[in-house]
Coordinates of C-alpha atoms (C1' of nucleotides) in Angstrom, one line a residue:
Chain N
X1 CA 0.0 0.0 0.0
X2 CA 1.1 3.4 -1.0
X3 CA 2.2 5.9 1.9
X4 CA 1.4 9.3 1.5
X5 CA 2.4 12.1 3.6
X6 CA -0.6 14.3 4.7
X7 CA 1.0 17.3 3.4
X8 CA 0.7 16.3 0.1
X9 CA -3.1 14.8 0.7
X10 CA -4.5 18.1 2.3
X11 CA -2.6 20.3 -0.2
X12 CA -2.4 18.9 -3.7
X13 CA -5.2 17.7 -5.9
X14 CA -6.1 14.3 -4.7
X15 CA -9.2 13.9 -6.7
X16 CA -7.2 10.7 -8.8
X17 CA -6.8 9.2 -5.7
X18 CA -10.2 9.5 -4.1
X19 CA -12.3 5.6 -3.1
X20 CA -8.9 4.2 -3.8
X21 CA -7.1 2.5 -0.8
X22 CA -4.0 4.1 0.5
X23 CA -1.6 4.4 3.5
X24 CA -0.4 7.1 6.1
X25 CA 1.7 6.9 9.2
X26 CA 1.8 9.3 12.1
X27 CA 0.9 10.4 15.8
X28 CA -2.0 10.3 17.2
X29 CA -2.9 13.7 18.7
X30 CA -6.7 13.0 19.4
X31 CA -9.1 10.1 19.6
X32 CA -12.8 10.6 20.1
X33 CA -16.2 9.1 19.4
X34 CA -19.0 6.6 20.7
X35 CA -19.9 3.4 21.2
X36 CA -19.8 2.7 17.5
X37 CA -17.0 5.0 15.4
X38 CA -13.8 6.4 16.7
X39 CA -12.0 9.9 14.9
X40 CA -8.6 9.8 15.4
X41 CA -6.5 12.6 14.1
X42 CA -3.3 12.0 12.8
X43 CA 0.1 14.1 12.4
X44 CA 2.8 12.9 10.4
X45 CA 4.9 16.4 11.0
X46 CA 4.8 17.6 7.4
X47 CA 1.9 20.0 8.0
X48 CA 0.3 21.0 10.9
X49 CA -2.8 19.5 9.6
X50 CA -4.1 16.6 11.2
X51 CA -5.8 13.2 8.7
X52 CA -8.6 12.3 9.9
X53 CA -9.5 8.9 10.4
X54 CA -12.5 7.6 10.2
X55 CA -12.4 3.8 12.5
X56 CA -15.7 1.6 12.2
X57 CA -15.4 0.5 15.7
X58 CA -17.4 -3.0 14.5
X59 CA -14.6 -3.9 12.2
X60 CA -11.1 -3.5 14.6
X61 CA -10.1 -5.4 17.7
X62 CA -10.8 -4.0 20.9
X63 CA -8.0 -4.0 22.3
X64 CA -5.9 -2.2 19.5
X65 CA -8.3 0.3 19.9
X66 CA -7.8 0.4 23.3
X67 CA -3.8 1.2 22.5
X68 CA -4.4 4.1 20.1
X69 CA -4.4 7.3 22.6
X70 CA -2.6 10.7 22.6
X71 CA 0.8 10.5 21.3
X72 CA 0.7 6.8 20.3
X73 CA 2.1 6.1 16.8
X74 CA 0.0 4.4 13.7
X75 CA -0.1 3.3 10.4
X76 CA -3.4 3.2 8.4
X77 CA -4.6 1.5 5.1
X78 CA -7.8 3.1 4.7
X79 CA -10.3 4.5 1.6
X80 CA -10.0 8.2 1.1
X81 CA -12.8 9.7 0.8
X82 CA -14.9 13.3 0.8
X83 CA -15.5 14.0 4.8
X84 CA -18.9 13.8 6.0
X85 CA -18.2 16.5 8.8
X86 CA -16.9 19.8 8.8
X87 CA -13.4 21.1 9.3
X88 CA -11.8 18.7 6.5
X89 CA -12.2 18.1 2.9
X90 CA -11.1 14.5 2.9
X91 CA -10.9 11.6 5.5
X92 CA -9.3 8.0 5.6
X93 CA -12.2 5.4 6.5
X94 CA -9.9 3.1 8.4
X95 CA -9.2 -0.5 6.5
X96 CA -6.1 -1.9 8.7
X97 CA -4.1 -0.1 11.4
X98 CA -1.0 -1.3 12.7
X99 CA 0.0 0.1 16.5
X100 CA 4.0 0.9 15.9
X101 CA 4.1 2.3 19.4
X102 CA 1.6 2.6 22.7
X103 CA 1.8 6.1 24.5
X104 CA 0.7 5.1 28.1
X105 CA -1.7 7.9 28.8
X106 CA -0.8 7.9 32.8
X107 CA 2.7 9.1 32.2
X108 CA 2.6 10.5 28.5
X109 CA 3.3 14.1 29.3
X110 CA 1.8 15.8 26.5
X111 CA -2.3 16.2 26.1
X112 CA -4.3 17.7 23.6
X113 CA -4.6 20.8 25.9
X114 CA -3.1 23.9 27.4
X115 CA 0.9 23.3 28.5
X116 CA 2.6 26.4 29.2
X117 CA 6.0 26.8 27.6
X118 CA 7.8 26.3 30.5
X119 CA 6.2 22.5 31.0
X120 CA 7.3 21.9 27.5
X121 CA 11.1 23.4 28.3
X122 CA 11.3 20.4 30.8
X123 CA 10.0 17.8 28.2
X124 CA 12.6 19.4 25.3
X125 CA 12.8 15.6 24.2
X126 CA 8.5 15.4 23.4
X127 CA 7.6 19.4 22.7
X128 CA 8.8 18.4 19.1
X129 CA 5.9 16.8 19.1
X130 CA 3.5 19.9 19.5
X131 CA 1.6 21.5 17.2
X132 CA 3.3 24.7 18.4
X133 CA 7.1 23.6 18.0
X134 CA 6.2 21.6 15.0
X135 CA 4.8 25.0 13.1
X136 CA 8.1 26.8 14.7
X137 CA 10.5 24.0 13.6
X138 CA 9.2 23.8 10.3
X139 CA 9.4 27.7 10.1
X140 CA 13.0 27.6 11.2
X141 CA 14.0 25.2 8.1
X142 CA 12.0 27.5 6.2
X143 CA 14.0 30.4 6.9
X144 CA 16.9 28.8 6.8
X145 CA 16.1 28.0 3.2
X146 CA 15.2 31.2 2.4
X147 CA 19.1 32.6 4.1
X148 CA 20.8 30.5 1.4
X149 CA 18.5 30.8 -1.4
X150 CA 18.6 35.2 -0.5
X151 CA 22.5 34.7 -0.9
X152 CA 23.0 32.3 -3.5
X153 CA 20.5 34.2 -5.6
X154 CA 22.5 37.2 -5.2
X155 CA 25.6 36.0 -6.0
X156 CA 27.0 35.3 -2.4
X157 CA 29.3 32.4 -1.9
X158 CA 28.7 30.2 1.7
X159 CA 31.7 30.5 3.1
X160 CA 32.8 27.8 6.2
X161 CA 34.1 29.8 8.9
X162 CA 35.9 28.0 11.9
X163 CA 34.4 26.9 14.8
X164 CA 37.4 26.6 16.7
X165 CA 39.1 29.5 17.5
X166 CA 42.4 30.7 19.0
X167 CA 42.1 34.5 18.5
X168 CA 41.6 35.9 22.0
X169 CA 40.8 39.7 20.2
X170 CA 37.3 38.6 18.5
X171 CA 36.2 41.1 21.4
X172 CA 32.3 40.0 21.0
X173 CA 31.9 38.3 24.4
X174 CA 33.2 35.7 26.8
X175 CA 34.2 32.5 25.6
X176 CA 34.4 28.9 25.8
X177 CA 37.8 27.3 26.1
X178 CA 38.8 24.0 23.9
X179 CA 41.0 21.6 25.6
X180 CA 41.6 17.8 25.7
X181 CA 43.8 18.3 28.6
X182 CA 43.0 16.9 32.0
X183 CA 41.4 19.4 33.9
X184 CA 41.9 17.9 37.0
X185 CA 46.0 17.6 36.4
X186 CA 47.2 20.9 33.9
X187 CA 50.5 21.1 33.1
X188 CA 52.3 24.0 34.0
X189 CA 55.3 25.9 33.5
X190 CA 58.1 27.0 35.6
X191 CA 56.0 30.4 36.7
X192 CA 53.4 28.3 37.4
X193 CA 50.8 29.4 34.5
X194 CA 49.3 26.7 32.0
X195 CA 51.3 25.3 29.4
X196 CA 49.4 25.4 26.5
X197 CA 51.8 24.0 24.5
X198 CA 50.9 20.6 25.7
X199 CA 46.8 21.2 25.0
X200 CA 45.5 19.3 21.7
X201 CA 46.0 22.7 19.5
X202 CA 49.2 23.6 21.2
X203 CA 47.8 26.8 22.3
X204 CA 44.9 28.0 23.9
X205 CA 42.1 27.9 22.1
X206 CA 38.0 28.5 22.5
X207 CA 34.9 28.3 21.0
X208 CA 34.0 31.1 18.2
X209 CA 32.1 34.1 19.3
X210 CA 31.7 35.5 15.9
X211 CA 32.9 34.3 12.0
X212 CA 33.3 38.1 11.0
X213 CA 37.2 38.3 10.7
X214 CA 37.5 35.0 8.3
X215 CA 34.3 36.2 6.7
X216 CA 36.1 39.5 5.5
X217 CA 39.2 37.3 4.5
X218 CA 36.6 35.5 2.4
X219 CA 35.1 39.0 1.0
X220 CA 38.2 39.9 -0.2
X221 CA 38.8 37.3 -2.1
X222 CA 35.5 36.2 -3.6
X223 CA 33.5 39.4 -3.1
X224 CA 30.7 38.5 -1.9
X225 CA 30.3 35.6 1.0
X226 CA 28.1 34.8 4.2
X227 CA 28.7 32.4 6.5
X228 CA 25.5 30.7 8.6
X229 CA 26.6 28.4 11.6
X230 CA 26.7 28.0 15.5
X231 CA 28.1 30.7 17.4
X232 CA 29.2 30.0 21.3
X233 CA 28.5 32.7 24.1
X234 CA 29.8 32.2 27.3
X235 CA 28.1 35.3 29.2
X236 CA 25.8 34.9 31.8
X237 CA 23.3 36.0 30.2
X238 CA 19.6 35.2 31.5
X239 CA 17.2 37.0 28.9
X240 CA 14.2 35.8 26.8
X241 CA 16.6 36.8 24.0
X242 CA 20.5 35.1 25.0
X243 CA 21.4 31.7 24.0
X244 CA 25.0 30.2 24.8
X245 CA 24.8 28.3 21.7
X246 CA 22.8 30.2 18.8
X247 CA 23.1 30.1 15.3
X248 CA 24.3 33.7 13.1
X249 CA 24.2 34.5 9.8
X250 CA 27.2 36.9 8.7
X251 CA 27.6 37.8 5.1
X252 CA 30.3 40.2 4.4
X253 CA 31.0 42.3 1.3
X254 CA 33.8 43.9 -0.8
X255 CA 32.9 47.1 -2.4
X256 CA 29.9 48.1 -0.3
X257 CA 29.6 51.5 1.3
X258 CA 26.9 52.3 3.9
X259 CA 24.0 53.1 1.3
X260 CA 24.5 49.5 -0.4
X261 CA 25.3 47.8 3.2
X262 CA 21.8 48.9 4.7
X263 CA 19.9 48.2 1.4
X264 CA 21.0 44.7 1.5
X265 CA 20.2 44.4 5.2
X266 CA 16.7 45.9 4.6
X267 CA 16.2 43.9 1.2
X268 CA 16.9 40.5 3.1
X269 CA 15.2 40.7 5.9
X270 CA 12.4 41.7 3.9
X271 CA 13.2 38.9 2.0
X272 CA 12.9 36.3 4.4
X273 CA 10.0 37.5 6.2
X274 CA 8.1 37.2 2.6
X275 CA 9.3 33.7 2.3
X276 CA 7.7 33.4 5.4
X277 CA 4.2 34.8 4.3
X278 CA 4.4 33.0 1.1
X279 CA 5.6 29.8 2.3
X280 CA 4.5 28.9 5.4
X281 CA 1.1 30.5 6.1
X282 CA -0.9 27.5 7.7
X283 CA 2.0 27.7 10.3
X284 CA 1.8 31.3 10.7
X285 CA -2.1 31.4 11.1
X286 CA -1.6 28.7 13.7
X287 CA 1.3 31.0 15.6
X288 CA -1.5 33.9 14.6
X289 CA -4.6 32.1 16.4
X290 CA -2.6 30.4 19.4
X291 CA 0.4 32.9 20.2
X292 CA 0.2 35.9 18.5
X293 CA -2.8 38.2 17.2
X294 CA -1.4 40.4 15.8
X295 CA 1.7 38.2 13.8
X296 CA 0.7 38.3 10.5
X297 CA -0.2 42.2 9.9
X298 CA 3.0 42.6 11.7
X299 CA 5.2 40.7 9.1
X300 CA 3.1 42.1 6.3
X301 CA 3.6 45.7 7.7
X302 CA 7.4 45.1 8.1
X303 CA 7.6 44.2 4.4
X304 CA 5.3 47.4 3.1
X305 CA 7.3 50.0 4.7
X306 CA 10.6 51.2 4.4
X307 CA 13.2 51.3 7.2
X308 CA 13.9 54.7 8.4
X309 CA 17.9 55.7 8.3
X310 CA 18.7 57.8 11.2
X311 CA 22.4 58.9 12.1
X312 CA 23.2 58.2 15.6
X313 CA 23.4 62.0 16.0
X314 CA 19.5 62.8 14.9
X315 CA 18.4 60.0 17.1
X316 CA 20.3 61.3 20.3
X317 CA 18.2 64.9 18.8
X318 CA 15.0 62.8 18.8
X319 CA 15.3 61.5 22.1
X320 CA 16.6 64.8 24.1
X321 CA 13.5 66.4 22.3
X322 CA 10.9 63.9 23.4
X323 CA 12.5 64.0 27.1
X324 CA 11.9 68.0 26.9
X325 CA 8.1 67.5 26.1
X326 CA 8.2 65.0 29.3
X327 CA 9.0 61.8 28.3
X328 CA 10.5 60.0 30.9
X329 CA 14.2 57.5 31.0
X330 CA 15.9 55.9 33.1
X331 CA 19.1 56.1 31.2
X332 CA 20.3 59.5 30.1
X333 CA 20.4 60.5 27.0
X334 CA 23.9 62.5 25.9
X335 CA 25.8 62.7 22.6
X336 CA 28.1 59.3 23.1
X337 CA 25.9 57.5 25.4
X338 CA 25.3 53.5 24.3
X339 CA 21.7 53.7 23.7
X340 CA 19.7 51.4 26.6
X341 CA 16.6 49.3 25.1
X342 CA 14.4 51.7 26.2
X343 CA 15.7 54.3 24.0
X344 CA 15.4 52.1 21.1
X345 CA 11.9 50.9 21.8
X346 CA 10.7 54.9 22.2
X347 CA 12.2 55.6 18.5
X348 CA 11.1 52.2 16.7
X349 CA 7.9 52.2 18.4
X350 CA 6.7 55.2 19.6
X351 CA 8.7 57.5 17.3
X352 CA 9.0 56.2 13.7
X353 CA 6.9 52.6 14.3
X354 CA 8.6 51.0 12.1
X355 CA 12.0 49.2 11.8
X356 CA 14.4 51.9 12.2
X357 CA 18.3 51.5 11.0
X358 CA 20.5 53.7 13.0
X359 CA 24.1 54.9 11.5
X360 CA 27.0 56.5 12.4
X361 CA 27.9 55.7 16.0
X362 CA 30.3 57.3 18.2
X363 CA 33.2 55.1 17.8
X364 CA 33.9 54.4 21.4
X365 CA 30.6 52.4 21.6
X366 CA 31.7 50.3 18.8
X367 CA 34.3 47.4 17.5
X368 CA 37.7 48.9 16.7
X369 CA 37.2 47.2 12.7
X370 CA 34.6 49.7 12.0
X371 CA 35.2 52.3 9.4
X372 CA 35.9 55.7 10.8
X373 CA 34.2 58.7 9.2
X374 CA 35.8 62.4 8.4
X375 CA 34.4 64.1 11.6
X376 CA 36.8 61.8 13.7
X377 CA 33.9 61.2 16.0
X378 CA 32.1 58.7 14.4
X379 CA 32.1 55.0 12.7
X380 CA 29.9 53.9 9.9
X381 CA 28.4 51.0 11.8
X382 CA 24.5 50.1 11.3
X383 CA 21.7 48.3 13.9
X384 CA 18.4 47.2 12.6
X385 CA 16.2 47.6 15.3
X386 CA 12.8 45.8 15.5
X387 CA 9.6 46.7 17.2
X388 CA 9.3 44.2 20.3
X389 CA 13.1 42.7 19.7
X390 CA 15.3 45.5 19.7
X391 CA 18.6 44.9 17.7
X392 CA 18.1 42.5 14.9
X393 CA 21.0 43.2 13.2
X394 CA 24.5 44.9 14.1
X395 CA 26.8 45.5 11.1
X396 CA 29.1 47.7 9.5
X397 CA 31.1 49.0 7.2
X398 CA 35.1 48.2 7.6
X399 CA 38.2 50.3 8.2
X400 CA 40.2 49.0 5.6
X401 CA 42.9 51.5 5.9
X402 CA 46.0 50.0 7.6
X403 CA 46.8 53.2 9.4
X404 CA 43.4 53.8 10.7
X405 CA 43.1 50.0 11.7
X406 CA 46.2 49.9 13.6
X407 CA 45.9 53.3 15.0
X408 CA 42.9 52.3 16.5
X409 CA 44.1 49.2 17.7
X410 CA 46.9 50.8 19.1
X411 CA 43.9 53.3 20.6
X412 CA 42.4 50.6 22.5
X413 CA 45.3 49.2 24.0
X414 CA 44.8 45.6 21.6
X415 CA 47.8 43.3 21.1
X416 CA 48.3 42.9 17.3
X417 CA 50.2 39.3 18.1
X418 CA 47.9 36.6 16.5
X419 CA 46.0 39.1 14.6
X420 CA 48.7 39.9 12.1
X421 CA 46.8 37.5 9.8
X422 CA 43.1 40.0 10.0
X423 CA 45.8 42.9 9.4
X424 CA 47.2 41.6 6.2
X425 CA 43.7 42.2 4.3
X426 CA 44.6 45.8 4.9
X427 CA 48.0 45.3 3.9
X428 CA 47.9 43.6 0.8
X429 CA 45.5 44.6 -1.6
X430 CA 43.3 46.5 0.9
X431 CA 39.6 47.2 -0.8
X432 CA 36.1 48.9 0.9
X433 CA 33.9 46.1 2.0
X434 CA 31.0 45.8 4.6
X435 CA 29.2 43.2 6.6
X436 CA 26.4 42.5 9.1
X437 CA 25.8 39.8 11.6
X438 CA 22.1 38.4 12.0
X439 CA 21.2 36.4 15.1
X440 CA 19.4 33.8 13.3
X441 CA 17.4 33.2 16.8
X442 CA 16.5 36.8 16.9
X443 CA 15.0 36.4 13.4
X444 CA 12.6 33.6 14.6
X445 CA 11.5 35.5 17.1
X446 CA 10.2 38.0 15.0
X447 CA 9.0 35.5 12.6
X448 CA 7.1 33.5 14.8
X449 CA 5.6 36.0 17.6
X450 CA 7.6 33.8 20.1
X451 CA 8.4 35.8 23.2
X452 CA 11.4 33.7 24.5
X453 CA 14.3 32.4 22.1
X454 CA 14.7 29.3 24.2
X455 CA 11.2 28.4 22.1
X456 CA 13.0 28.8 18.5
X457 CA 15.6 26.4 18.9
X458 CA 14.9 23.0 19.6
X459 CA 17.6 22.3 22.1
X460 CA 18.3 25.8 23.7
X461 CA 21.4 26.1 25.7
X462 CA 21.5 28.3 28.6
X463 CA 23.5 29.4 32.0
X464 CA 23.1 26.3 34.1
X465 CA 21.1 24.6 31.0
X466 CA 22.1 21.7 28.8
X467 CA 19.5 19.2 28.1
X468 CA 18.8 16.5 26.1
Chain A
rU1 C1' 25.2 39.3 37.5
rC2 C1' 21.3 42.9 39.6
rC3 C1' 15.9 44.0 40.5
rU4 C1' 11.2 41.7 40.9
rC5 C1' 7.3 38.0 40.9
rA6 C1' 6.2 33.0 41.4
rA7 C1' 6.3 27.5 43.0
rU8 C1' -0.6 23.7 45.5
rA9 C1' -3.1 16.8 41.7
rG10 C1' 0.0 14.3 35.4
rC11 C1' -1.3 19.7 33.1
rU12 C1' -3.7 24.8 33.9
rC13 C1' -5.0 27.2 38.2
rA14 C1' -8.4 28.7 42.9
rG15 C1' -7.5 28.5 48.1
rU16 C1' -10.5 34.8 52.2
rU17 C1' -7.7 38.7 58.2
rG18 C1' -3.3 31.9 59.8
rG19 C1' -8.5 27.9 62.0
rU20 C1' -12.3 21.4 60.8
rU21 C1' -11.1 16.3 56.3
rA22 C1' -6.9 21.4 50.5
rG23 C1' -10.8 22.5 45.7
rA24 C1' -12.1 23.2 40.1
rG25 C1' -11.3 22.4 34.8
rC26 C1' -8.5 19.3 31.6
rA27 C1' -6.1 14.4 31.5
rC28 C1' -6.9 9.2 33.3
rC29 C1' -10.6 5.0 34.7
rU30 C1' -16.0 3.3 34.4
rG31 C1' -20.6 4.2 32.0
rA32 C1' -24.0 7.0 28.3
rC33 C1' -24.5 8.9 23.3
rU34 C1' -25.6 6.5 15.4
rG35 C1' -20.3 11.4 12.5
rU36 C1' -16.9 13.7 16.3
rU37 C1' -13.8 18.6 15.5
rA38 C1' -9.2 20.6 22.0
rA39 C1' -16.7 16.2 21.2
rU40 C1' -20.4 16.2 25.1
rC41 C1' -22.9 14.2 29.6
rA42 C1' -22.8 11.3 34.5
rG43 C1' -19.7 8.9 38.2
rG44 C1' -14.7 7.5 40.2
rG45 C1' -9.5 7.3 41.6
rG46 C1' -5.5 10.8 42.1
rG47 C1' -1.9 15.7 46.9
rU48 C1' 5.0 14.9 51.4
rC49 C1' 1.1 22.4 49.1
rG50 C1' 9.4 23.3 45.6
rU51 C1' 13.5 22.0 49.7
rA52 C1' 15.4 23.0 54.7
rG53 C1' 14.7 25.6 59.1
rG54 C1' 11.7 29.1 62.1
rU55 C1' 7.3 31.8 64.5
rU56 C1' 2.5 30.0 66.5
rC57 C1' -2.3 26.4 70.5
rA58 C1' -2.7 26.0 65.0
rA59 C1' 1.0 27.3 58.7
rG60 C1' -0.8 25.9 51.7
rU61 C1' -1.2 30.9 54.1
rC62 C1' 3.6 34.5 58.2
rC63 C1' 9.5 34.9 58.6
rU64 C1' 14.7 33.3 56.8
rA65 C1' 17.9 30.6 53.5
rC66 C1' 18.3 27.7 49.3
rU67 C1' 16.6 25.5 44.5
rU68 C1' 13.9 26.1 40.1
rG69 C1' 11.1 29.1 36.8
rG70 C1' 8.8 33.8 34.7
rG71 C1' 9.2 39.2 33.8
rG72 C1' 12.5 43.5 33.7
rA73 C1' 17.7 45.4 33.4
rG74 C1' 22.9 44.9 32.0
rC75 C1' 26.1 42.3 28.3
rC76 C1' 24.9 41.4 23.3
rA77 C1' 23.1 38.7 18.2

RNA sequence: UCCUCAAUAGCUCAGUUGGUUAGAGCACCUGACUGUUAAUCAGGGGGUCGUAGGUUCAAGUCCUACUUGGGGAGCCA
């Protein structure tokens, strides 16, 4: 007997197929019924659209009946047919059903109602299994898919960046170390500090914190790259929006200024959120109904306006002027301060409300790669910020003078040794390029109406957090 | 890391100024119903009130510490 997924028999024309016998497998997410038909509904994960199936309780065993409850997994030869109720087209009048596995109601954790997030955090291993994390995993391939088919389309080259690191100067965060040697006996030298010469890499080594400084030794070669993997935080950071372990998009271009670097950040995340809307909508109106009501005329708004650009210095103007009329801070607001969230929230949402690109930073708040601009003051690096999430995207265009770079460096107090390599690019063959980094976490959050990023991953890793 | 709120049945929660035997819905079990849509209806079983200490004649309720989780902040993507 033919399998077919239930995608393709709730989605595509199935009239060929219709009083002809035929097969699907799945989980079990409801059973119902009386004395003399049962309705199960069936999820095979490739939509969030349940089968129904139809069982003539006269023509099964009892006590395989008795087996198929919540969560239990099934495959059915049955007749397709035209649905006699409502709330389906079609429905599978059940022929044969094989029980692959029992789900013993008294401990299977998951019903067919109500768990808070939270519950499901604990049962990482089963949430999968939810109609909510089933329309947010199949949204996160989605996107994902959209990432590389934005950059390939464009002429963008995937470039690997490496995951192990033994730059200490990547300056984004604290991070993990990489060692094989026995923690619990570390060789040391004479002055008593480590001896990394004996560790696996035969010096110290961590965990990436960022791909930027490979990605720009890839721009300047092939012009136009991104990089998309794991990227490994070791801050303490408890927020509805850190991970320790997250996944970052990074593409990185030679011969972009600031106009072309914040149209391509607007155009792709416009991009993907459209791939979204014209993709996945029977997850989205799902995330619409149970999470968020007002999802989808968010997305569609984000994609109908355009991003405002507004130069650090304007925005600092903005803000003094609304504190004037009696807006009220916490923070301060002055020429040079790092903008808190609240700050940002009061221009994208109250201000502008819409996704708002600010420019040309005082260069003390920012990374020392950052191109500097005439006035001395001021760097040429670009946040997307996003209603509800704040900074979506941090990028910028590079220094790629080799006075300026070093001079800065110098500025800062940074030790060149072991960074001679990232300094080369400006010494041979220097060109303009720009790049931006995208939390790929931060972009389902957006996408999905989630309010915590532990719910867009599926095995979020956290301060005093590792499961499954 | 800081501030703040919370933890009661498998899940979601109620529990009054401290006072008898801690409740409800869902789930589960039994039964009813000729097609249900998170089915419905009737009945039943199910609790170390997060952990440890303290106050009190009496603690789910008040106090202290700890653990875990939520929200906010910082760091950032």
């Amino acid at each position: 007997m033919k399998r077919y997924e239930i995608k393709h028999l709730l989605k595509e024309d199935v009239s060929a197929l219709l009083d002809t016998s035929i097969n699907i497998k799945g989980w079990v997410r409801t059973k119902r019924g009386n004395k003399n038909v049962a309705f199960l509904a069936v999820n095979d994960g490739s939509i969030i659209h349940n089968m129904q199936v139809v069982v003539d309780l006269a023509n099964f065993d009892e006590e395989l009946l008795k087996g198929i409850t919540t969560g239990a997994c099934v495959s059915v030869d049955g007749k397709l047919v035209k649905s006699q109720g409502q709330g389906q087209a079609v429905e599978l009048q059940a022929e044969n059903i094989i029980l692959y596995g029992t789900a013993d109601p008294d401990t299977y954790p998951l019903q067919k109602k109500g768990h808070s997030m939270e519950f499901l955090r604990e049962i990482g291993h089963l949430r999968p299994r939810t109609n909510t994390f089933g329309a947010i995993m199949r949204l996160r391939h989605n996107m994902a898919y959209a990432i590389h088919t934005f950059f390939h389309e464009h002429g963008f080259y995937y470039f690997h960046t490496p995951l192990i690191t033994a730059s200490d100067c990547e300056g984004a965060g604290e991070m993990f170390q990489v060692t094989t040697m026995d923690l619990n006996n570390l060789p040391r030298k004479e002055d008593g500090s480590i001896d990394y010469e004996q560790d696996f890499f035969g010096k110290q080594t961590s965990l990436t914190v960022s791909g930027q400084l490979e990605g720009e030794l890839g721009a300047t070669a092939l012009g136009k790259i991104y990089t998309f993997g794991p990227t490994f935080r070791a801050e303490n950071s408890n927020t509805p929006r850190h991970l320790a372990e997250f996944w970052m998009i990074e593409p990185e271009m030679a011969f972009y200024d600031l106009d072309s670097l914040t149209e391509l950040e607007e155009e792709f995340i416009k991009y993907c959120i459209r791939w979204a809307l014209d993709h996945c909508m029977d997850d989205l109106e799902f995330l619409n109904k149970m999470v968020d009501n007002g999802l989808i005329e968010r997305l569609k708004g984000v994609i109908a306006t355009d991003f405002v650009r507004l130069p650090y210095t304007e925005g600092i103007n903005i803000l003094e002027a609304a504190i004037k009329n009696g807006k009220k801070f916490e923070f301060p607001v002055f020429w040079g301060a790092d903008l808190a969230s609240e700050h940002e929230r009061y221009l994208v949402e109250e201000h502008f409300k819409r996704p708002v690109i600010m420019t040309d930073y005082p260069k003390d708040i920012k990374a020392f790669y950052m191109k500097q601009n005439d006035d001395g003051k001021t760097v040429q690096g670009t946040d997307v910020l996003f209603p509800q999430i704040g900074e979506i995207i941090g990028g910028s265009v590079r220094e790629e003078s080799y006075d300026k770079l070093t001079a800065r460096m110098n500025e800062l107090g940074m030790d060149r040794k072991g960074m001679e390599w990232y300094i080369d690019t400006r010494r041979y063959g220097t060109c303009p390029h720009a790049g931006f980094g995208l939390g790929f976490e931060r972009l389902m959050l957006f996408i999905t109406g989630m309010g915590n990023i532990r719910d867009v991953i599926p095995f979020p890793r956290t301060p005093k957090t590792a499961e499954f």
